[in-house]
mmCIF file of C-alpha atoms and ligand atoms in Angstrom:
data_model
loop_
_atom_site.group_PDB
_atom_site.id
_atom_site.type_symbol
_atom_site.label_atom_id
_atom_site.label_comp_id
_atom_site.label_asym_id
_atom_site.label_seq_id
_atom_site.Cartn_x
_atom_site.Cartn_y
_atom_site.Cartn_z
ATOM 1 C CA UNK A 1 0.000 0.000 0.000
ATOM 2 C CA UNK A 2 1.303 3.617 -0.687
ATOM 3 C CA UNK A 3 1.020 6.488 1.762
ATOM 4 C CA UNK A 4 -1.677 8.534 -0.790
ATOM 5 C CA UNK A 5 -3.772 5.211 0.279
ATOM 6 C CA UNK A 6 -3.315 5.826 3.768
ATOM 7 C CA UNK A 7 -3.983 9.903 4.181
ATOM 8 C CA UNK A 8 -2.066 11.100 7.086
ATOM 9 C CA UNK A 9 -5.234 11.882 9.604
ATOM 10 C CA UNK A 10 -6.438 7.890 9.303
ATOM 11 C CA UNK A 11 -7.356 6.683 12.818
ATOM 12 C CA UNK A 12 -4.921 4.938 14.488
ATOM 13 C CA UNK A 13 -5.519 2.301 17.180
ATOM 14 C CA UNK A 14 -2.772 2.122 20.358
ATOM 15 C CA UNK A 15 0.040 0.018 19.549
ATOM 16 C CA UNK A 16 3.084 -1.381 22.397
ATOM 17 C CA UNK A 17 6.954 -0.293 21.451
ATOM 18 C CA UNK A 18 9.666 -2.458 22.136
ATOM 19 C CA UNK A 19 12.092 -1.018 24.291
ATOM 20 C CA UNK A 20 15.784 -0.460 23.439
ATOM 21 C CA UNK A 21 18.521 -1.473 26.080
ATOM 22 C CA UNK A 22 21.407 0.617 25.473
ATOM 23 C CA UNK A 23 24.628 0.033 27.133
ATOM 24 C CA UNK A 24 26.571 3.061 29.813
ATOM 25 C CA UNK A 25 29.159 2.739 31.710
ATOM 26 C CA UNK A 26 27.533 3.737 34.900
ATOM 27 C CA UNK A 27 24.619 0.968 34.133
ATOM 28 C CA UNK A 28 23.921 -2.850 35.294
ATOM 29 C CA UNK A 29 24.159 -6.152 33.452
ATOM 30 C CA UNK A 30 21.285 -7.394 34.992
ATOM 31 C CA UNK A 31 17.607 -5.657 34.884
ATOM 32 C CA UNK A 32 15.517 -8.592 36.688
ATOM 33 C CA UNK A 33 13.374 -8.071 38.094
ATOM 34 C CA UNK A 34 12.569 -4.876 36.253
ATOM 35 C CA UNK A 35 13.037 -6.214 32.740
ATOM 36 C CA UNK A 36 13.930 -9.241 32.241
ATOM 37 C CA UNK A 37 17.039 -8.630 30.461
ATOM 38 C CA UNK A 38 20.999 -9.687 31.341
ATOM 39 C CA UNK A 39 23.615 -8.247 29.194
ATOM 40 C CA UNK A 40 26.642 -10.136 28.338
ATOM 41 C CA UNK A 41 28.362 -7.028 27.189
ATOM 42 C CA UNK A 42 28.536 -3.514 28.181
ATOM 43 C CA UNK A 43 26.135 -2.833 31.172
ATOM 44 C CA UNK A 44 22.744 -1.038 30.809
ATOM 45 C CA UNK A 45 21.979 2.166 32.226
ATOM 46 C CA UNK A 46 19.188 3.403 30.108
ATOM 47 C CA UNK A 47 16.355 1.610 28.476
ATOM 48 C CA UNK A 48 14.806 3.763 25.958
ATOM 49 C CA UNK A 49 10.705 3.159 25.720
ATOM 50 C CA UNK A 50 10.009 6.274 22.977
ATOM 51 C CA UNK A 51 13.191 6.673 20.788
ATOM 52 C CA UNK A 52 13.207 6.816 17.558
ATOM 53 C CA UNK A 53 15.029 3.941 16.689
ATOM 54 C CA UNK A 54 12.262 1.512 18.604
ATOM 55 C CA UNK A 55 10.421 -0.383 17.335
ATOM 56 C CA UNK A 56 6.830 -0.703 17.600
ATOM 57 C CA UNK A 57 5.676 -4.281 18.319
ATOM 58 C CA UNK A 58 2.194 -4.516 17.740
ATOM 59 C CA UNK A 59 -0.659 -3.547 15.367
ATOM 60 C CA UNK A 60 0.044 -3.389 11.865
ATOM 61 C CA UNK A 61 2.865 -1.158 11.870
ATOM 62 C CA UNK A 62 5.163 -3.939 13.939
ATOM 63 C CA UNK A 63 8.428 -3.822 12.858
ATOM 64 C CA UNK A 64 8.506 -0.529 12.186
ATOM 65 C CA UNK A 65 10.577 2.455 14.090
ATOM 66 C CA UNK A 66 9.048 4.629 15.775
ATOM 67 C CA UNK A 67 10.749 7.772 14.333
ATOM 68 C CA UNK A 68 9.600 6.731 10.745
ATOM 69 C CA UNK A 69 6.266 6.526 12.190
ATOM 70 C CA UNK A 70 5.973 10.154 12.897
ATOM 71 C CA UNK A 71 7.161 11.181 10.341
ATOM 72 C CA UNK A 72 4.807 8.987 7.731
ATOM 73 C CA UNK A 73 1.779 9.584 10.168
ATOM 74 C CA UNK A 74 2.356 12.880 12.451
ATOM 75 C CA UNK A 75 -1.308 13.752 12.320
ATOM 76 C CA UNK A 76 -3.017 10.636 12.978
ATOM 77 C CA UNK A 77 -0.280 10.254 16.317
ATOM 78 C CA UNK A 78 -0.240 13.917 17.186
ATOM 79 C CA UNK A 79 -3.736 15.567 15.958
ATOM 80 C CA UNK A 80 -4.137 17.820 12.760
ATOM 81 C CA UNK A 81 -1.844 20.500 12.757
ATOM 82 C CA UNK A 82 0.892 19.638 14.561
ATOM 83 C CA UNK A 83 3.741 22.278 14.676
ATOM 84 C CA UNK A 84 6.909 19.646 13.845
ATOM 85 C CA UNK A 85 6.919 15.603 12.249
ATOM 86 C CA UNK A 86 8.814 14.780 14.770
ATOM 87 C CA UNK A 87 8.619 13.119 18.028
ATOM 88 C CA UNK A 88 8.042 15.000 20.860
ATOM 89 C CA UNK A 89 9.173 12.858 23.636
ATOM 90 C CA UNK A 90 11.837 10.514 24.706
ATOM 91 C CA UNK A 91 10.634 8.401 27.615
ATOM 92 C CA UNK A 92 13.374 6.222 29.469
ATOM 93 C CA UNK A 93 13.804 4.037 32.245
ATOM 94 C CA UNK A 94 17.416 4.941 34.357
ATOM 95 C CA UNK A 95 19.479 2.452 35.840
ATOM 96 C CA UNK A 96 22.119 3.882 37.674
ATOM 97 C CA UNK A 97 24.361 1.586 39.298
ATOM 98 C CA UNK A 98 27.500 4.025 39.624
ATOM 99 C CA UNK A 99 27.119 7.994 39.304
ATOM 100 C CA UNK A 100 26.963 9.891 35.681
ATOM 101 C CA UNK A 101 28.120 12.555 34.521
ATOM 102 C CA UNK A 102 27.532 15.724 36.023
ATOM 103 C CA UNK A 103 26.006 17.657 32.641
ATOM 104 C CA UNK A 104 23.743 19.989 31.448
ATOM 105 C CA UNK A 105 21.088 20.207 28.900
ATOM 106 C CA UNK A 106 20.643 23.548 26.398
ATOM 107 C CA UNK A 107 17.490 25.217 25.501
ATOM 108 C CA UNK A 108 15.384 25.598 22.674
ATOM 109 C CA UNK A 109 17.599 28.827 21.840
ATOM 110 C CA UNK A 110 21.014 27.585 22.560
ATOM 111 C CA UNK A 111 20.096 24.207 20.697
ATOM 112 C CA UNK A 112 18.500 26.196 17.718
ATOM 113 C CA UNK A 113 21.979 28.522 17.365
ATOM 114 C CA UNK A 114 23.579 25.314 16.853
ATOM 115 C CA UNK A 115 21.579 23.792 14.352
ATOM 116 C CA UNK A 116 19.697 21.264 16.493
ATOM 117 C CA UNK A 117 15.989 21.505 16.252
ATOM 118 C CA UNK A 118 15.376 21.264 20.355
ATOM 119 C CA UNK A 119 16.984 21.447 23.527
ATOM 120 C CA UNK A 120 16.056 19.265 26.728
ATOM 121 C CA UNK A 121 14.522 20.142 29.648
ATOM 122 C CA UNK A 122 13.488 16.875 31.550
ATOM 123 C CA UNK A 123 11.749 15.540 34.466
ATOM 124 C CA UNK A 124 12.512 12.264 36.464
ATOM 125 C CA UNK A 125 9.942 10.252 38.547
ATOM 126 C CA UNK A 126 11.188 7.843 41.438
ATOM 127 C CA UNK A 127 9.953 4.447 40.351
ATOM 128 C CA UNK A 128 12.111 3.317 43.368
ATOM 129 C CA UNK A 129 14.295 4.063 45.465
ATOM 130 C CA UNK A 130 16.976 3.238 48.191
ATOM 131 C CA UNK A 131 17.209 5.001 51.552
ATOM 132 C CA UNK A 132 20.307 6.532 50.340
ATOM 133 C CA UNK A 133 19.606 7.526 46.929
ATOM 134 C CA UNK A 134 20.363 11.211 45.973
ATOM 135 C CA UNK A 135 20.621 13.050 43.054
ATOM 136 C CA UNK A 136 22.488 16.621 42.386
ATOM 137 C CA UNK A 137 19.715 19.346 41.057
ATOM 138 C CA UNK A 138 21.546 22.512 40.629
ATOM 139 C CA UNK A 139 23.904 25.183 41.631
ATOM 140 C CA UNK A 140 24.114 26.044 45.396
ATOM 141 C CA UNK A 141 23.063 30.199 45.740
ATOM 142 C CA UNK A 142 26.086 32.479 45.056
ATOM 143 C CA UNK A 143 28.255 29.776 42.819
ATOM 144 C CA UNK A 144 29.747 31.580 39.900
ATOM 145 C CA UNK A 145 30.050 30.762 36.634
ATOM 146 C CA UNK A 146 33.764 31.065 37.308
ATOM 147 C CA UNK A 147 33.939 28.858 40.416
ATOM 148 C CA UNK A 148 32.912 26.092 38.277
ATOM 149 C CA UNK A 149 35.435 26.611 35.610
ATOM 150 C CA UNK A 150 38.048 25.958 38.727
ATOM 151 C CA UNK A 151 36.176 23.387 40.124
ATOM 152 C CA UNK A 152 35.723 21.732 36.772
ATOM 153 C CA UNK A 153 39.366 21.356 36.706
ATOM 154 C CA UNK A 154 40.203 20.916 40.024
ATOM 155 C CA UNK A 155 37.880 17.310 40.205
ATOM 156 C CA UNK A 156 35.769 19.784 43.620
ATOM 157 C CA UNK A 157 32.400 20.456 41.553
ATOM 158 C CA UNK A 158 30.094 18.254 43.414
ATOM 159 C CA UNK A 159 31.205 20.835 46.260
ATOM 160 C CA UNK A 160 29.225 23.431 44.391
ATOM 161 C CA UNK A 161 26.067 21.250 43.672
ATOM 162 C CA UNK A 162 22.612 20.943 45.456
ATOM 163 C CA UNK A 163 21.979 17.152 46.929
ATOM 164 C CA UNK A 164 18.602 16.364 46.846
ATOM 165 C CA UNK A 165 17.447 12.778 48.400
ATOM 166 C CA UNK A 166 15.140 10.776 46.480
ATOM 167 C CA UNK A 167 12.294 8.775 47.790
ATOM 168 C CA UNK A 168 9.909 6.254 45.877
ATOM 169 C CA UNK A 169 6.919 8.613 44.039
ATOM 170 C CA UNK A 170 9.270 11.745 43.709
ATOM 171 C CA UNK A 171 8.405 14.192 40.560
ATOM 172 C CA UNK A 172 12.065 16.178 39.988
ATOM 173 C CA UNK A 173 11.720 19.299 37.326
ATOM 174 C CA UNK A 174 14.805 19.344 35.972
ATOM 175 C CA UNK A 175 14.425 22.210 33.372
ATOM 176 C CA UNK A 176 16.850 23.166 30.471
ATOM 177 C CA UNK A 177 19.673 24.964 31.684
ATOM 178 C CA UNK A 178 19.941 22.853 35.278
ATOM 179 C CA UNK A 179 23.410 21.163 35.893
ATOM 180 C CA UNK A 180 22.139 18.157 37.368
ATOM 181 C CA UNK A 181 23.573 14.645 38.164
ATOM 182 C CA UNK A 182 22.019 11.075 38.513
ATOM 183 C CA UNK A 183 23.583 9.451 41.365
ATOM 184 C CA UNK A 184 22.659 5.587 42.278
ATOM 185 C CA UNK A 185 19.860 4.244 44.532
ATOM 186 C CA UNK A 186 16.920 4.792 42.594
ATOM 187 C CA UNK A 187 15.236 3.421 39.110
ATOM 188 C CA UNK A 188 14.128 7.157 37.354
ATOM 189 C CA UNK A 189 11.202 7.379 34.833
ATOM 190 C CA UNK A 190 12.896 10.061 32.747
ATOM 191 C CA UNK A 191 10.671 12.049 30.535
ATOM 192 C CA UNK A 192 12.122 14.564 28.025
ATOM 193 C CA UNK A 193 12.276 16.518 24.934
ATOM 194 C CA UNK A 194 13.394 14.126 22.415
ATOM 195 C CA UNK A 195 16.820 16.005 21.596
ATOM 196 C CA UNK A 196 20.241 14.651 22.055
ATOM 197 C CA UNK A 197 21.706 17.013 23.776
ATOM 198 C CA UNK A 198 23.889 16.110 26.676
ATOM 199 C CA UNK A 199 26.858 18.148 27.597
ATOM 200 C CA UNK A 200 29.233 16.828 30.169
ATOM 201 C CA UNK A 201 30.754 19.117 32.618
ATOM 202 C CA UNK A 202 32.716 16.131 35.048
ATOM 203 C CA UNK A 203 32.817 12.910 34.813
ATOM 204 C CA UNK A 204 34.742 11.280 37.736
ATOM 205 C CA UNK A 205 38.021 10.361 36.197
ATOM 206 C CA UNK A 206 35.992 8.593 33.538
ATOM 207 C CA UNK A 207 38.151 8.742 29.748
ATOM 208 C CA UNK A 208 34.279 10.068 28.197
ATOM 209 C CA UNK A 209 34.708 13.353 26.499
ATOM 210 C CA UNK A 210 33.499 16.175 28.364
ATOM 211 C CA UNK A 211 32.122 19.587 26.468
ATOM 212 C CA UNK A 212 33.195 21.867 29.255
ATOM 213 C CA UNK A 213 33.072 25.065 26.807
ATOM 214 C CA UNK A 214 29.064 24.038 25.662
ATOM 215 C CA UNK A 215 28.353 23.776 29.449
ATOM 216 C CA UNK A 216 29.035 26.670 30.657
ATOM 217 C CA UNK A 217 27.321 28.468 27.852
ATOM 218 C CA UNK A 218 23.937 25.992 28.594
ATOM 219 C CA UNK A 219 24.359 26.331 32.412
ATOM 220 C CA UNK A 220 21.980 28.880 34.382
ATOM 221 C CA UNK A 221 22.903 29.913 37.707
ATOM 222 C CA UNK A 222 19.037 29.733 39.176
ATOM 223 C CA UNK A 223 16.519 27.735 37.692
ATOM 224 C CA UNK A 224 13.136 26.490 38.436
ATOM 225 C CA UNK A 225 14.464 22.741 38.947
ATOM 226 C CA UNK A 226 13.473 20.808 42.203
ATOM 227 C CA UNK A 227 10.595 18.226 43.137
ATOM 228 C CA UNK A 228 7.027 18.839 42.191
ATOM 229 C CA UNK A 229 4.378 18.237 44.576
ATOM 230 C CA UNK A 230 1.586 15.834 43.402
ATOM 231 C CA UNK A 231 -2.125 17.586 42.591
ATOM 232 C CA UNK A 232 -5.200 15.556 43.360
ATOM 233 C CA UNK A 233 -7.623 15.452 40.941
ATOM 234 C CA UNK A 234 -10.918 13.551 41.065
ATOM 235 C CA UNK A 235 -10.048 11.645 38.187
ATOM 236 C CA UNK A 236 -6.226 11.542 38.043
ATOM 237 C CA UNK A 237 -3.173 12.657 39.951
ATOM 238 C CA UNK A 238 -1.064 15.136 38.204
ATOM 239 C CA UNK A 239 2.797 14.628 38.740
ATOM 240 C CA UNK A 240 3.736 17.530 37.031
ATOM 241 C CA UNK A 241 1.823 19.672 34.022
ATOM 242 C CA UNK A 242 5.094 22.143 33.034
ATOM 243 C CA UNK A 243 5.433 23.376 28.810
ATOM 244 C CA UNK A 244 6.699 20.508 26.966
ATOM 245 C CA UNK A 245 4.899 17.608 29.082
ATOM 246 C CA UNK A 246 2.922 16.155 31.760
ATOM 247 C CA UNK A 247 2.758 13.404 33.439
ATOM 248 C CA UNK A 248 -0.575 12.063 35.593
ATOM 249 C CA UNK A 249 -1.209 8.923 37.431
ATOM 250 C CA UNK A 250 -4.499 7.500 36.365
ATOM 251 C CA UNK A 251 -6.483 5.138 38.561
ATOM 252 C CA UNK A 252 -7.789 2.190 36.855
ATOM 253 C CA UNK A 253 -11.299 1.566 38.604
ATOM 254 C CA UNK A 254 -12.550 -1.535 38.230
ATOM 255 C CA UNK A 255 -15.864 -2.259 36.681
ATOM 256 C CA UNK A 256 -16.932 -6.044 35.603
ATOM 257 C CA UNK A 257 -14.435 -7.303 32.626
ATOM 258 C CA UNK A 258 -12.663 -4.044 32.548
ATOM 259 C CA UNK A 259 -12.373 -0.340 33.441
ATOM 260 C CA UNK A 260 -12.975 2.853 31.332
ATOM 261 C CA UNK A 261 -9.851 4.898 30.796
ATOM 262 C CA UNK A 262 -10.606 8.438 32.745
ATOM 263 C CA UNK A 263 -10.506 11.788 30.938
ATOM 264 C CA UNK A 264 -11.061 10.033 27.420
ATOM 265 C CA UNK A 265 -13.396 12.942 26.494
ATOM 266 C CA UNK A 266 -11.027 15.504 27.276
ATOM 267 C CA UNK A 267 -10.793 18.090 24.688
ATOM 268 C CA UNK A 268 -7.745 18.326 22.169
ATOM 269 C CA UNK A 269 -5.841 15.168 24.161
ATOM 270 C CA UNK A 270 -3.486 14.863 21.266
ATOM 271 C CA UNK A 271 -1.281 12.032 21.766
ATOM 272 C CA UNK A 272 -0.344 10.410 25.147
ATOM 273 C CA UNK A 273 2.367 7.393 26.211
ATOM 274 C CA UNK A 274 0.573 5.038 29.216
ATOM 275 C CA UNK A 275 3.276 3.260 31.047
ATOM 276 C CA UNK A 276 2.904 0.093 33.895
ATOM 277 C CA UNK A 277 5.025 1.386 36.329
ATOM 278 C CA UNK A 278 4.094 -2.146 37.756
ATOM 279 C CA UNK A 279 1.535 -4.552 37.782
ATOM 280 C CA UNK A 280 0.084 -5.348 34.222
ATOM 281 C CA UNK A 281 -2.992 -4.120 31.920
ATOM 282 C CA UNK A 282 -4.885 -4.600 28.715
ATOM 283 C CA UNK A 283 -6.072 -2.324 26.038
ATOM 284 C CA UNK A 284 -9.128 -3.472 24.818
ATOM 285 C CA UNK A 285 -11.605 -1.467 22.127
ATOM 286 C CA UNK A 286 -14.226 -2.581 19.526
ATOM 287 C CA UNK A 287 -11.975 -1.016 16.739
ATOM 288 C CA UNK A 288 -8.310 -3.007 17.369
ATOM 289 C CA UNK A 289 -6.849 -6.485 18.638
ATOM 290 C CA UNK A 290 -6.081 -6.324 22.518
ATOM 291 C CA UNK A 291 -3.095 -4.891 23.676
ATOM 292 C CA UNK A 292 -1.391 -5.980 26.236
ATOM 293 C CA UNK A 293 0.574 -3.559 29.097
ATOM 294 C CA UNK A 294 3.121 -5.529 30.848
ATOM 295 C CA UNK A 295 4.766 -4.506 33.489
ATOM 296 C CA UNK A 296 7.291 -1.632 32.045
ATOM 297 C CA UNK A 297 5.891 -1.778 29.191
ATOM 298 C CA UNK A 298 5.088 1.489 27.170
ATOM 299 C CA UNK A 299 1.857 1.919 25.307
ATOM 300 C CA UNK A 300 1.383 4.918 22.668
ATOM 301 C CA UNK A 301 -2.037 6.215 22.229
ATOM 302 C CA UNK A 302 -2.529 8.297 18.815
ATOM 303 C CA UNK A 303 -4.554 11.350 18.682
ATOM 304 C CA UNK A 304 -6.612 9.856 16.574
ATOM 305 C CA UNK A 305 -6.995 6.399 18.845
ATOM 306 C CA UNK A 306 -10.635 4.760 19.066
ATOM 307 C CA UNK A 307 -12.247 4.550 22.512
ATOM 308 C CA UNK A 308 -10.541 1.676 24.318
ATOM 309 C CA UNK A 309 -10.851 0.423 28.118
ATOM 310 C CA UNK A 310 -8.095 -0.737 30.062
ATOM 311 C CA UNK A 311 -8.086 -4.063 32.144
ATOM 312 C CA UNK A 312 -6.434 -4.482 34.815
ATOM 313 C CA UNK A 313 -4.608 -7.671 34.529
ATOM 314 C CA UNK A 314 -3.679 -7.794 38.460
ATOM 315 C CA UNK A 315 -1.851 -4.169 40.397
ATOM 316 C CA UNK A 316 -1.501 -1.747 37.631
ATOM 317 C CA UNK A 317 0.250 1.012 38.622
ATOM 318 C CA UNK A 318 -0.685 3.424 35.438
ATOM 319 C CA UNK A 319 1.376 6.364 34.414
ATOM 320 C CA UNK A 320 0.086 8.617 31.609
ATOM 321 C CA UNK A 321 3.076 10.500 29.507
ATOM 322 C CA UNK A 322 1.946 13.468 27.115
ATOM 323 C CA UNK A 323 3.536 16.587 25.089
ATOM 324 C CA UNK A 324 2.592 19.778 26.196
ATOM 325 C CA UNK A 325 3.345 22.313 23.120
ATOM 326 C CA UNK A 326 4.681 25.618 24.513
ATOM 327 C CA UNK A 327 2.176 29.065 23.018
ATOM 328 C CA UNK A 328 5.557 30.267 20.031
HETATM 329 ZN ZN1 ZN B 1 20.003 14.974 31.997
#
């Protein structure tokens, strides 16, 4: 079939990606009982659920990556008119076994002067964590710009850094411009702008390259980065609702065979990601085969999705992903 057959605003039912286990330094070689996955290589520190290079693993564009997909059918996944092809959000799960980097991310206007079409601001939700887990969000008041050029070089920059600790259910803002750092003890639902853009500032003694030049230039002394109380909703609880995203945990209420999906008549919805932070669900409509949720399992719902419920298959914890689009 050719794409004239298949106009870009066709319905589309919900369809499961694949996820993507890429290898870091800083990850582990075994993800059980989170996914059940044991590398024989390099360890895995981040297992991408929305890249573009995923693929999508049910419906009947399986096989296909997800990238390509927005770009052959942006309307049907993102509503008519949508300002860019391209997808809006990268969605990962973060392993971190040793510390990363400590980087920063640019803006839209930093990323744009250098010919990149986004930058990254980011948010990271606690899917657990140790008693000891921390992470570093941001400059402590009065650092200078110059103090962590020295620091930088001296190997003393976590001396300049705000610790936060990190406790199971945590929302952290961690907007463009925020020199941040994952350190172990937890497992991080990361939600970002899907850009590239990472640019390291120290990395322990590791032989990575650093961009220490980029960093400074991206790095804001005061930002709005820290955690996000939860808001209670009748319907939903909403983790955080900030320009490029939000992210909402729905209850799934039982009724009979099933349970109806909250909010479905929502004006302009657009398109939204449901995740299993645990437990396990089921798509079901009139309109598409089931789909199944398992646990850590991403599910993308087009704009232009049919009514569906969702089952709960036994403890779904449900976590609903979308793009916010910022007024130009
Ligand atoms: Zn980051």
């Amino acid at each position: 079939m050719t794409e004239t057959e298949h106009p870009a605003f066709l319905q589309m039912a919900p369809f499961r990606i694949a996820p993507l286990f890429d290898p870091r330094v800083w990850g582990y070689r075994d993800l059980r009982p989170w996914y059940d996955h044991v590398a024989t290589g390099e360890p895995i520190g981040e297992v991408w659920l929305t890249g573009d290079e995923c693929l999508i693993a049910t419906g009947p564009h399986t096989g296909k990556k997800l990238g390509r997909l927005f770009h052959e059918f942006h309307e049907s996944l993102l509503g008519a008119g949508a300002q860019s092809p391209d997808s809006p959000l990268l969605i990962k799960v973060l392993f971190a076994h040793e510390k990363l980097s400590v980087q920063v991310h640019p803006d839209d206007k930093m990323a744009q002067k250098y010919g990149d079409p986004r930058g990254k601001t980011e948010c990271w939700y606690a899917l657990a964590a140790e008693p000891e887990a921390r992470v570093a969000l941001g400059l402590k008041p009065g650092v200078t710009l110059d103090q962590i050029k020295a620091e930088i070089h001296d190997g003393t920059l976590e001396e300049s850094l705000n610790v936060l600790t990190v406790t199971a259910g945590d929302l952290i803002f961690v907007d463009a411009g925020t020199v941040h750092a994952i350190w172990p003890g937890s497992v991080l639902l990361e939600t970002q702008q899907n850009c590239d853009l990472t640019y390291r500032m120290y990395d322990y003694g590791r032989p990575r390259e650093l961009h220490i030049e980029k960093s400074l230039e991206a790095t804001r002394l005061v930002t709005r980065a820290g955690k996000i109380p939860p808001v209670e909703l009748a319907d939903r609880t909403v983790l955080i609702d900030v320009e490029y995203f939000r992210v909402e945990r729905l209850p799934v209420v039982r009724h009979r065979a099933g349970a109806s999906l909250p909010s479905k008549g929502e004006p302009a919805r657009g398109l939204s990601y449901l995740f299993a932070a645990s437990g396990a669900g089921r798509l079901i409509g009139p309109d598409f085969h089931p789909v199944d949720l398992p646990a850590r399992s991403i599910v993308a719902v087009p704009a232009s999705s049919p009514a569906f419920f969702i089952e709960d298959l036994g403890d779904l914890d449900l976590i609903r992903i979308a793009p916010n689009w910022p007024a130009k």
